[in-house]
mmCIF file of C-alpha atoms and ligand atoms in Angstrom:
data_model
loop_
_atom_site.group_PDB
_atom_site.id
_atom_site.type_symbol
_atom_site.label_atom_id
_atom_site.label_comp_id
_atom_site.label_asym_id
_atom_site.label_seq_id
_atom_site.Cartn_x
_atom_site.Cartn_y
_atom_site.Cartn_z
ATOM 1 C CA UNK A 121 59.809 87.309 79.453
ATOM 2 C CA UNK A 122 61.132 90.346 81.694
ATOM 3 C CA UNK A 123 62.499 89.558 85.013
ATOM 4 C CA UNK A 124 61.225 91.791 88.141
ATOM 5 C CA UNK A 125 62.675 92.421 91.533
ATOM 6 C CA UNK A 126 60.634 93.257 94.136
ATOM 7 C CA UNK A 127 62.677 94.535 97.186
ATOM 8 C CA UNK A 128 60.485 92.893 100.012
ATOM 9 C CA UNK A 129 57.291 91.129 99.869
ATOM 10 C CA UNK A 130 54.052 92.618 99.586
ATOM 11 C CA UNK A 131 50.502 91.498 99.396
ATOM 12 C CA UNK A 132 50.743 89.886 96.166
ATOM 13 C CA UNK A 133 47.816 90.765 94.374
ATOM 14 C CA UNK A 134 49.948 92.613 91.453
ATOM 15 C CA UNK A 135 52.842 90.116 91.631
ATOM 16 C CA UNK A 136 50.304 87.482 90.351
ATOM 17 C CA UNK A 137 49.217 89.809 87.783
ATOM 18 C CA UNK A 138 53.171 90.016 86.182
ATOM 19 C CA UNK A 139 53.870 86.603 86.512
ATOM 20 C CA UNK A 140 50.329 85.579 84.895
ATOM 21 C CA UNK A 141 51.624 88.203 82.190
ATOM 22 C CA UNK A 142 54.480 85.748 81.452
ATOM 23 C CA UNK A 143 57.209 87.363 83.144
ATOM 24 C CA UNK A 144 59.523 86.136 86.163
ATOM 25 C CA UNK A 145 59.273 87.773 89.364
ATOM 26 C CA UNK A 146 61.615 87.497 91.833
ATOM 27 C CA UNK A 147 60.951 88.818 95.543
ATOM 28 C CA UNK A 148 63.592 89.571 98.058
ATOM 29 C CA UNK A 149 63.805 86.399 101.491
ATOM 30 C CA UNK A 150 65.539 89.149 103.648
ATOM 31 C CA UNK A 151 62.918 89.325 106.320
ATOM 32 C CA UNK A 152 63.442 93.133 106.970
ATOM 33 C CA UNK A 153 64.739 96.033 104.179
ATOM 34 C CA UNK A 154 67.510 95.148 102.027
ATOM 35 C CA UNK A 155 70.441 97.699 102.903
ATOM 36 C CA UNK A 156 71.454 99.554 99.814
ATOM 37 C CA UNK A 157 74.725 97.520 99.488
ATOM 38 C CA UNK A 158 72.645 94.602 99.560
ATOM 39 C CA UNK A 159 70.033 96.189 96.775
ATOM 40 C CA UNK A 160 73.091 97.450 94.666
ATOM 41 C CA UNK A 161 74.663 94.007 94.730
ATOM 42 C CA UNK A 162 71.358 91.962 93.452
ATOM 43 C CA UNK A 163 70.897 94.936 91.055
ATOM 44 C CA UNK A 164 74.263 93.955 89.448
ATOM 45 C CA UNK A 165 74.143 90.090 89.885
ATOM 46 C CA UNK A 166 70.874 90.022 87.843
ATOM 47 C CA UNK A 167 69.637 91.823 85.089
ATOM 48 C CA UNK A 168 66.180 92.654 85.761
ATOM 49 C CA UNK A 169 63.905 94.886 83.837
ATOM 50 C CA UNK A 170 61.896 95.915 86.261
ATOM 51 C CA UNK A 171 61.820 96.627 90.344
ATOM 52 C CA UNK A 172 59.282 97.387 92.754
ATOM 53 C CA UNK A 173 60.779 99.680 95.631
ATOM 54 C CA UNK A 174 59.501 100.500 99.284
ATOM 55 C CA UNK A 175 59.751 103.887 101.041
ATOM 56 C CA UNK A 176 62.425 102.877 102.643
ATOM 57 C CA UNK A 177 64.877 102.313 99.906
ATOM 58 C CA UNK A 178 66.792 104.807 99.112
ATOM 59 C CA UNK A 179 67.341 105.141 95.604
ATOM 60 C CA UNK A 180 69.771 107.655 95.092
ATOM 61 C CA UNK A 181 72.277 107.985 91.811
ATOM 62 C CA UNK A 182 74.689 104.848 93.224
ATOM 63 C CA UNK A 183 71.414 102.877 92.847
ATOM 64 C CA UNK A 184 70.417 104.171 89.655
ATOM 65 C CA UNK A 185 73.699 103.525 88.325
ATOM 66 C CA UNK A 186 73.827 99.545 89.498
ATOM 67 C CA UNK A 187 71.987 98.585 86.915
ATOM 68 C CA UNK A 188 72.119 98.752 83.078
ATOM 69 C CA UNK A 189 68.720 97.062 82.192
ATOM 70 C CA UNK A 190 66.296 98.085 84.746
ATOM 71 C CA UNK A 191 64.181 100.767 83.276
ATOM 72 C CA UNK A 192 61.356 101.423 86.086
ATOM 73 C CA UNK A 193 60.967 101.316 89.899
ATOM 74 C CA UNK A 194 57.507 101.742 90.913
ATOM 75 C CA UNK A 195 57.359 102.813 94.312
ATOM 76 C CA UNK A 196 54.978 100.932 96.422
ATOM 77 C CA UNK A 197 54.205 104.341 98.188
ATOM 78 C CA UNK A 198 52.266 107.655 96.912
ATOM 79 C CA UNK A 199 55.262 109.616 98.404
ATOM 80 C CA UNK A 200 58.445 109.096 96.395
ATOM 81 C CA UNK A 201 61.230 111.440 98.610
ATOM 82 C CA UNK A 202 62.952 107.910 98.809
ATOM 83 C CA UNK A 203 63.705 108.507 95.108
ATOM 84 C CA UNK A 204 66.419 110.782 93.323
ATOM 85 C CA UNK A 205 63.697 111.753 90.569
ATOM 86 C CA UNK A 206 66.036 114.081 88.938
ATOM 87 C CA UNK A 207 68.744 111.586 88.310
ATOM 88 C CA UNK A 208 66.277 109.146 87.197
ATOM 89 C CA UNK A 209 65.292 111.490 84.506
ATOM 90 C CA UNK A 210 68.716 111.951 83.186
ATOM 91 C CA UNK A 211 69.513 108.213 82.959
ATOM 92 C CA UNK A 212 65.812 107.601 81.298
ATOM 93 C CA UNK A 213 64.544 105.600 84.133
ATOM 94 C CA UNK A 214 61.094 105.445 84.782
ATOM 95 C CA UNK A 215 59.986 106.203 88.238
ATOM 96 C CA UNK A 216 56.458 105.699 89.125
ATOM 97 C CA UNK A 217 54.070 106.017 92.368
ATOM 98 C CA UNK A 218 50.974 104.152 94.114
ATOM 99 C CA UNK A 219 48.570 107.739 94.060
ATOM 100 C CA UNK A 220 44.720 107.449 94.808
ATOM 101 C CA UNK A 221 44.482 103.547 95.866
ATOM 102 C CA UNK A 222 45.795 104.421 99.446
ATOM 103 C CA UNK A 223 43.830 107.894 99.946
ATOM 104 C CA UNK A 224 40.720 106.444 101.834
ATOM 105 C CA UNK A 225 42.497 104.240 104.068
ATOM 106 C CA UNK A 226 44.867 107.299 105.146
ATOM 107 C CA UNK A 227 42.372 109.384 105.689
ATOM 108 C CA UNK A 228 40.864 107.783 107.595
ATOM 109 C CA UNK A 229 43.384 106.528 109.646
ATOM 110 C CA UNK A 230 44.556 110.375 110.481
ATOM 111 C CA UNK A 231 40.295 110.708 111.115
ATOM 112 C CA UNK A 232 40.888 108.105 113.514
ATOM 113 C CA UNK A 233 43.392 109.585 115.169
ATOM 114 C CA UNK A 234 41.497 112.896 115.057
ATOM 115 C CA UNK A 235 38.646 111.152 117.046
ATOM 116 C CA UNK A 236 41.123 109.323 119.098
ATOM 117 C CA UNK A 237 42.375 112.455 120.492
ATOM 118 C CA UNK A 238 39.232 114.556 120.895
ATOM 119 C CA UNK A 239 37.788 111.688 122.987
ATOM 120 C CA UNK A 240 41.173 110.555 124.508
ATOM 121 C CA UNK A 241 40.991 107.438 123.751
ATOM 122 C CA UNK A 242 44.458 106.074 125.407
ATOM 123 C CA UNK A 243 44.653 108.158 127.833
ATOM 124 C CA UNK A 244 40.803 107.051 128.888
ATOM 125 C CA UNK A 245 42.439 103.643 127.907
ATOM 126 C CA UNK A 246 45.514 103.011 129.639
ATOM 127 C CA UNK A 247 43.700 104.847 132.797
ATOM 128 C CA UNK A 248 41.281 101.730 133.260
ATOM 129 C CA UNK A 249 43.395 98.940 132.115
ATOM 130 C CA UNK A 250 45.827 100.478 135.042
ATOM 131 C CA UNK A 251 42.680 99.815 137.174
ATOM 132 C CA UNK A 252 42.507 103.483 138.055
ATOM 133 C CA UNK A 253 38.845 103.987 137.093
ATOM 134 C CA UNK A 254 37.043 104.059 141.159
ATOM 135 C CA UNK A 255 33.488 105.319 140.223
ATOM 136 C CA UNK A 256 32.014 108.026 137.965
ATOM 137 C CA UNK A 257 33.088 111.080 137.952
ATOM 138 C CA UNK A 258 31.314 114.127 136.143
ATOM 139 C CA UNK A 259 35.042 115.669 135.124
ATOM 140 C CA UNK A 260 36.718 112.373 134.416
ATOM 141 C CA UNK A 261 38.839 112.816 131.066
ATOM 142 C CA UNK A 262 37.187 115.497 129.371
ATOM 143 C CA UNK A 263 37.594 115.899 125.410
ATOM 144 C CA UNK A 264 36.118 118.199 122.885
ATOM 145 C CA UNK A 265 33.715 117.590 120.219
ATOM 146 C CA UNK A 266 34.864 118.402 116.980
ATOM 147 C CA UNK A 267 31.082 119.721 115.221
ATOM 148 C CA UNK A 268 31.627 123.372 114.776
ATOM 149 C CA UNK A 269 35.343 122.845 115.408
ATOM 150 C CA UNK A 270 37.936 124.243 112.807
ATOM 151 C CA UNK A 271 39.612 121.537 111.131
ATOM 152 C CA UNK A 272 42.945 123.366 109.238
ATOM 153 C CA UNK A 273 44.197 121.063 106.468
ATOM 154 C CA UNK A 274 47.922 121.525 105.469
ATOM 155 C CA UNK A 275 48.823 120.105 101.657
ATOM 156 C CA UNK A 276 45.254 119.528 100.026
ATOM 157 C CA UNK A 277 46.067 116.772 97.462
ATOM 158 C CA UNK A 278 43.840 113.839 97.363
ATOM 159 C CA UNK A 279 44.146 112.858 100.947
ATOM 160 C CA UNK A 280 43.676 116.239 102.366
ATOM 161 C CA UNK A 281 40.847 116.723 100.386
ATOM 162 C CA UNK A 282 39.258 113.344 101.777
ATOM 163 C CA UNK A 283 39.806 114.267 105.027
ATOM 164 C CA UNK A 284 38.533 117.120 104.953
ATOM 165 C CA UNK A 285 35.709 115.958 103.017
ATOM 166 C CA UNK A 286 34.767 113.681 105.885
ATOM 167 C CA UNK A 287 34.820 115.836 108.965
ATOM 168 C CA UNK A 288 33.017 118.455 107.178
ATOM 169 C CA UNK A 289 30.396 115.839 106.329
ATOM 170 C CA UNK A 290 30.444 114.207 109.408
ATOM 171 C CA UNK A 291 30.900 116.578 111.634
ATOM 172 C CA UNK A 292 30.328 119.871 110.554
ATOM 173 C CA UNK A 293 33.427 121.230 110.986
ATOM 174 C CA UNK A 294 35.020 124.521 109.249
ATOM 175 C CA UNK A 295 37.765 123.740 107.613
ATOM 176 C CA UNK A 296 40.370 125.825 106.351
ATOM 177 C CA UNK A 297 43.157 124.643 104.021
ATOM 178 C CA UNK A 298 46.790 125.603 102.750
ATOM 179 C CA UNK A 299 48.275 124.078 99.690
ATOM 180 C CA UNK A 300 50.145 125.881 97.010
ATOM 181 C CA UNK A 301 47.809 124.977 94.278
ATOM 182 C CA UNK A 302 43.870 126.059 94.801
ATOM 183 C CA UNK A 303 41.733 123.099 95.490
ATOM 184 C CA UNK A 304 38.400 123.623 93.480
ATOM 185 C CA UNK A 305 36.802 120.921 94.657
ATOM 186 C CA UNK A 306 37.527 122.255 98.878
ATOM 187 C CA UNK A 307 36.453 125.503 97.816
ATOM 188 C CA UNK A 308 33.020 124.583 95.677
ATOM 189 C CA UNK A 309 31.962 123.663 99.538
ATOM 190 C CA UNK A 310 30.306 125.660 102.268
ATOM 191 C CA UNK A 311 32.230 126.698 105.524
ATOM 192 C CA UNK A 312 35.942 126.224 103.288
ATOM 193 C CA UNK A 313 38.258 129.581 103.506
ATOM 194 C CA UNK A 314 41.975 128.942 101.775
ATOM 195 C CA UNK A 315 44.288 130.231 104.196
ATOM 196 C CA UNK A 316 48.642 131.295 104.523
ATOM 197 C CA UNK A 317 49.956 128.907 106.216
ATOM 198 C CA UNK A 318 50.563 130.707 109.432
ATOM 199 C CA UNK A 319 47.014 132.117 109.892
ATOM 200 C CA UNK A 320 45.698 128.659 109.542
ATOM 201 C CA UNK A 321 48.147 127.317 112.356
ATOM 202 C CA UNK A 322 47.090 129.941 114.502
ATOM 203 C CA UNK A 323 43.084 129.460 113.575
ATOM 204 C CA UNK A 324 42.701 125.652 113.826
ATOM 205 C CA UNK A 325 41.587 123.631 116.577
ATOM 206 C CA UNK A 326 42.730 120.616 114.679
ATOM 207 C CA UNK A 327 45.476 120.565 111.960
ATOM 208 C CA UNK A 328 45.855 117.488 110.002
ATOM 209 C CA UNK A 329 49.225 117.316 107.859
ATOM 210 C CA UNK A 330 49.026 115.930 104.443
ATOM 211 C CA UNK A 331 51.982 117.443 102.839
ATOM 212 C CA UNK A 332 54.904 116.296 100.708
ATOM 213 C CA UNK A 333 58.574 116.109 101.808
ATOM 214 C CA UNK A 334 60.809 118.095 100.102
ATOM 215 C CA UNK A 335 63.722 120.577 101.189
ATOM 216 C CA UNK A 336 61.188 123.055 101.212
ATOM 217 C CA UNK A 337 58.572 121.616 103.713
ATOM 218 C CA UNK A 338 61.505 119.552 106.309
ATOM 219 C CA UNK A 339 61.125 120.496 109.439
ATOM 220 C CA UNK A 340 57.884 122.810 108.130
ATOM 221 C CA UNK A 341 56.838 122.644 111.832
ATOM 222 C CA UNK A 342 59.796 123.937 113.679
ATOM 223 C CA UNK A 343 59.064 126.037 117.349
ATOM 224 C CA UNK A 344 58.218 129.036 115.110
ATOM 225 C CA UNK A 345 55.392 127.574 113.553
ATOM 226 C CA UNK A 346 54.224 125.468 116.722
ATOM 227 C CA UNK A 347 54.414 128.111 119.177
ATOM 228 C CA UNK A 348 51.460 129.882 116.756
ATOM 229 C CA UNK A 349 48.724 126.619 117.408
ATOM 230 C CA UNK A 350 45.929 127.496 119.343
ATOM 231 C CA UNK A 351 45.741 126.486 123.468
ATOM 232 C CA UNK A 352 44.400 122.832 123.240
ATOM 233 C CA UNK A 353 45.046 122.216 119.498
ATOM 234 C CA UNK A 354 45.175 118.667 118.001
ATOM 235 C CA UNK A 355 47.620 118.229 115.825
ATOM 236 C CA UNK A 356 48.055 114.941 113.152
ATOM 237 C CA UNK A 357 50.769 113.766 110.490
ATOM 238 C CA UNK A 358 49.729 110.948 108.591
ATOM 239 C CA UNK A 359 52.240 112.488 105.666
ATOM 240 C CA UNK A 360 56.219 112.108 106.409
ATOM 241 C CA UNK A 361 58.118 112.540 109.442
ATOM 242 C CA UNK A 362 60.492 114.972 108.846
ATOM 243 C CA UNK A 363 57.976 117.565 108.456
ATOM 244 C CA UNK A 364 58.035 117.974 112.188
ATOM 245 C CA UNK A 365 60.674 119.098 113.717
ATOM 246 C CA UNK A 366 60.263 116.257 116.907
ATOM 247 C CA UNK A 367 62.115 117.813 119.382
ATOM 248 C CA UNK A 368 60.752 121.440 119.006
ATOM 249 C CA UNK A 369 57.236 119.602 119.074
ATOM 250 C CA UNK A 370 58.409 117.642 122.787
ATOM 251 C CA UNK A 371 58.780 121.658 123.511
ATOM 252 C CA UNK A 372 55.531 122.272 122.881
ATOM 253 C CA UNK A 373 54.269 119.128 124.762
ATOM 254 C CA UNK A 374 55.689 120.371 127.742
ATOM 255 C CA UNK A 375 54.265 123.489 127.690
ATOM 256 C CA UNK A 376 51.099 121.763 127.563
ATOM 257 C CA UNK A 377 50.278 123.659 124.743
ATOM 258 C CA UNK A 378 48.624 121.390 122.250
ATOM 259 C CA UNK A 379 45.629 119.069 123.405
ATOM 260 C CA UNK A 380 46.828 115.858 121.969
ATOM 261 C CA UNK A 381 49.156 114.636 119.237
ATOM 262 C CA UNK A 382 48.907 111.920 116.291
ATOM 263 C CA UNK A 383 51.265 110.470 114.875
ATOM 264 C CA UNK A 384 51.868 107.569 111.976
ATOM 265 C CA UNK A 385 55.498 109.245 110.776
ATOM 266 C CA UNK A 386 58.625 109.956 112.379
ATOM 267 C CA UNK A 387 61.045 112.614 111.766
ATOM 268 C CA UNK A 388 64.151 109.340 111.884
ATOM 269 C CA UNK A 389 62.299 106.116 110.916
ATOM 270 C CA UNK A 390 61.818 103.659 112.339
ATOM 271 C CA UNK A 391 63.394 105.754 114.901
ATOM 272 C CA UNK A 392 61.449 108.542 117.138
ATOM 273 C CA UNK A 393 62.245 111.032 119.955
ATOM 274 C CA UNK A 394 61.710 108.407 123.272
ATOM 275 C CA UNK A 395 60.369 111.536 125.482
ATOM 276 C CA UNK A 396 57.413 111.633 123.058
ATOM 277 C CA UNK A 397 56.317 108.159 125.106
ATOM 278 C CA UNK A 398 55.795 110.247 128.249
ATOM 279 C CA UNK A 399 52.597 112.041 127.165
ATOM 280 C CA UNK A 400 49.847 110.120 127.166
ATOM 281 C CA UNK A 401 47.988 112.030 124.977
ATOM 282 C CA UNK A 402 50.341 111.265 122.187
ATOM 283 C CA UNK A 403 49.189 108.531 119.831
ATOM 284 C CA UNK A 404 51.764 106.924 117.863
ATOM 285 C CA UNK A 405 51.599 104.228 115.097
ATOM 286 C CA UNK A 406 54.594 102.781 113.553
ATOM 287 C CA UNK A 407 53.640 104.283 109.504
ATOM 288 C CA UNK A 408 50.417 102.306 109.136
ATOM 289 C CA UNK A 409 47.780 104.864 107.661
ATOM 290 C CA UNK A 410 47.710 102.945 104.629
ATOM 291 C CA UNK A 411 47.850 99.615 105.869
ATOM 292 C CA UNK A 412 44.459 98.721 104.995
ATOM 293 C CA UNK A 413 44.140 95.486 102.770
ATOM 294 C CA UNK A 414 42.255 97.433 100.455
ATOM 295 C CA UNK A 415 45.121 99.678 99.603
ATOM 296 C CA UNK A 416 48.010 97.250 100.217
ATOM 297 C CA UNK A 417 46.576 94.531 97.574
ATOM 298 C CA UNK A 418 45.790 97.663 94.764
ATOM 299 C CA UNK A 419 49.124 99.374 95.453
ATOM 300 C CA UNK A 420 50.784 96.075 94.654
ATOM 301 C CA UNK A 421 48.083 96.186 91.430
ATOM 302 C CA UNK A 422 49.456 99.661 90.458
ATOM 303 C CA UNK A 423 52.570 98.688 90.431
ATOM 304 C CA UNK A 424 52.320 95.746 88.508
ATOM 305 C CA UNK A 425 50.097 98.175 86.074
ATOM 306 C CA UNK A 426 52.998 100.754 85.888
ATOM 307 C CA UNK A 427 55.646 97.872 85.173
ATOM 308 C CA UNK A 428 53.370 96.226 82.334
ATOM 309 C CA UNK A 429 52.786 99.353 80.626
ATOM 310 C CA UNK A 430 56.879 100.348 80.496
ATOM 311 C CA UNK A 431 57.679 96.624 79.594
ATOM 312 C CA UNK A 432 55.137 96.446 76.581
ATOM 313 C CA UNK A 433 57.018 100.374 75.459
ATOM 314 C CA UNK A 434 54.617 102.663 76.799
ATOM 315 C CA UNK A 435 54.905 105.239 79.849
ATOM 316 C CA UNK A 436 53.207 104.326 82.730
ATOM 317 C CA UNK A 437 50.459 105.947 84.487
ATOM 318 C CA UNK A 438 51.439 106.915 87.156
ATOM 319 C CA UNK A 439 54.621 108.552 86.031
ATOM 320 C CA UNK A 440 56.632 111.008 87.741
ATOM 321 C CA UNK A 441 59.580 110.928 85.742
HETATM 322 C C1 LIG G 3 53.070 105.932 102.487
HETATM 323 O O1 LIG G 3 53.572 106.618 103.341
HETATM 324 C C2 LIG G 3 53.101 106.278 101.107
HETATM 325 O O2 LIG G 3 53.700 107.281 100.712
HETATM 326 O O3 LIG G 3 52.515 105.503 100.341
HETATM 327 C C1 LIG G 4 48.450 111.949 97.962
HETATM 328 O O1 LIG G 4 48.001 111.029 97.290
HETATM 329 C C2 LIG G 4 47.815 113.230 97.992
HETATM 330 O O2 LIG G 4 47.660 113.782 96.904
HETATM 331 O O3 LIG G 4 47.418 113.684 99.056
#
């Protein structure tokens, strides 16, 4: 029998699936995120074999080190930046992620906020619950429509690719994409063109980010890149904060430059720039794009999956070191 931590609960799906495999699994009470002292501290009161880790616990080399016995964390996440990969590798820790499972419900969520913001939704929304609305009017809150629109996909992994997969199929829209890797399956379809990154700022009329954090892509959007959108652009991040620089994009916002703005990630979680609640065609969500039950209960699954596998001496897979 291993024993498992699991850092906070979480739909429990995969945490019936370890203990039905015979093994103990032990989930943090804290209501909110263990701090890292607290994480470090259970790591050395206990030894577990196994734990499950959120986004937002940073496991960094003081982490890795806390423990003697543990020899995975699954992230319950796709994106690992919370992880020091490289020092896991050295110390023979297996590291594993939650990929595919949560790539519908986040694309769709940043398709949501795509249509959101073409139709302006909230500010249509908060305009009538303010009582505002005083008869028809043939200029009251116009949007766009997004057939024939140019949707410009940044990072065209799995969720990119859905995305961009839908409004194509849905809408018609040309899409243009930047990822460092060739997408075969983006370019096997009609209306696709790969593009530099900076031509496909400058040619979108919506650009939906779906890129990695790493030192390379932080603050990706600074008020270089954002000065080059089009008049009226949308722009989305369903993908991690930091990639946008926040207050270089409240720049841009005043400027009235882009149309509207979506987004589920902030550059200082759960923190975000306040003056970004001043624009009411701004839609924020507090990192929810793949909180669909759906993908909750099978990331949970995964994990479980990726815990089994290292436990009974195999790699799991969904390794990433
Ligand atoms: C969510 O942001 C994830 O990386 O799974
Ligand atoms: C994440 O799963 C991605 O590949 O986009």
């Amino acid at each position: 029998m291993a024993k498992i931590f699991v850092t906070r609960s979480i739909l429990s799906d995969g945490i019936k699936m370890l203990e039905e495999a015979g093994h103990e699994v032990v989930v943090s009470e804290k209501k909110g995120d263990l701090t890292k002292s607290e994480l470090i501290k259970e790591l050395q009161k206990t030894n577990y074999d196994a734990v499950i880790t959120l986004l937002t616990n940073k496991i960094d080399e003081e982490v890795l080190n806390a423990s003697n016995t543990v020899k995975i964390f699954a992230n319950y996440a796709v994106g690992y930046d919370n992880i020091d990969t490289e020092k896991a590798k050295e110390k023979n820790i297996f590291i594993s992620n939650t990929p595919n499972v949560l790539t519908e419900s986040v694309a769709e969520h940043a398709v949501a906020m795509i249509m959101a913001l073409a139709s302006r939704l909230k500010e249509a929304d908060i305009f009538t619950t303010k009582g505002k609305y005083k008869g028809w009017d043939p200029k009251l809150f116009l949007g766009v429509e997004l057939c024939g629109k140019t949707i410009g996909i940044l990072g065209a992994g799995r969720i990119g690719t859905r995305v961009a997969e839908i409004l194509i199929n849905a809408f018609g829209m040309k899409c243009i994409y930047y990822d460092k890797f060739k997408n075969e399956k983006l370019d096997s379809m009609g209306s696709v063109q790969y593009q530099s990154p900076n031509d496909l700022i400058s040619e979108s009329d919506v650009i939906s980010i779906h890129m990695p954090l790493s030192d390379a892509t932080h603050h990706f959007f600074n008020l270089n890149r954002l000065s080059k959108t089009k008049h009226g652009a949308i722009l989305v991040n369903t993908s991690r904060g930091p990639l946008i620089k926040e207050s270089d994009l409240i720049k841009l916002l005043e400027e009235e430059r882009l149309s509207g703005v979506g987004l589920d990630v902030f550059e200082n979680e759960p923190e975000f720039n306040k003056k970004l609640k001043k624009f009411e065609r701004v839609l924020l969500t507090p990192h929810i794009a793949s909180a669909s039950v759906e993908a909750r209960g099978n990331m949970s699954i995964l994990c479980a999956e990726n815990i089994l596998a290292v436990l009974s001496g195999k790699t799991p897979k969904n390794q990433i070191v």
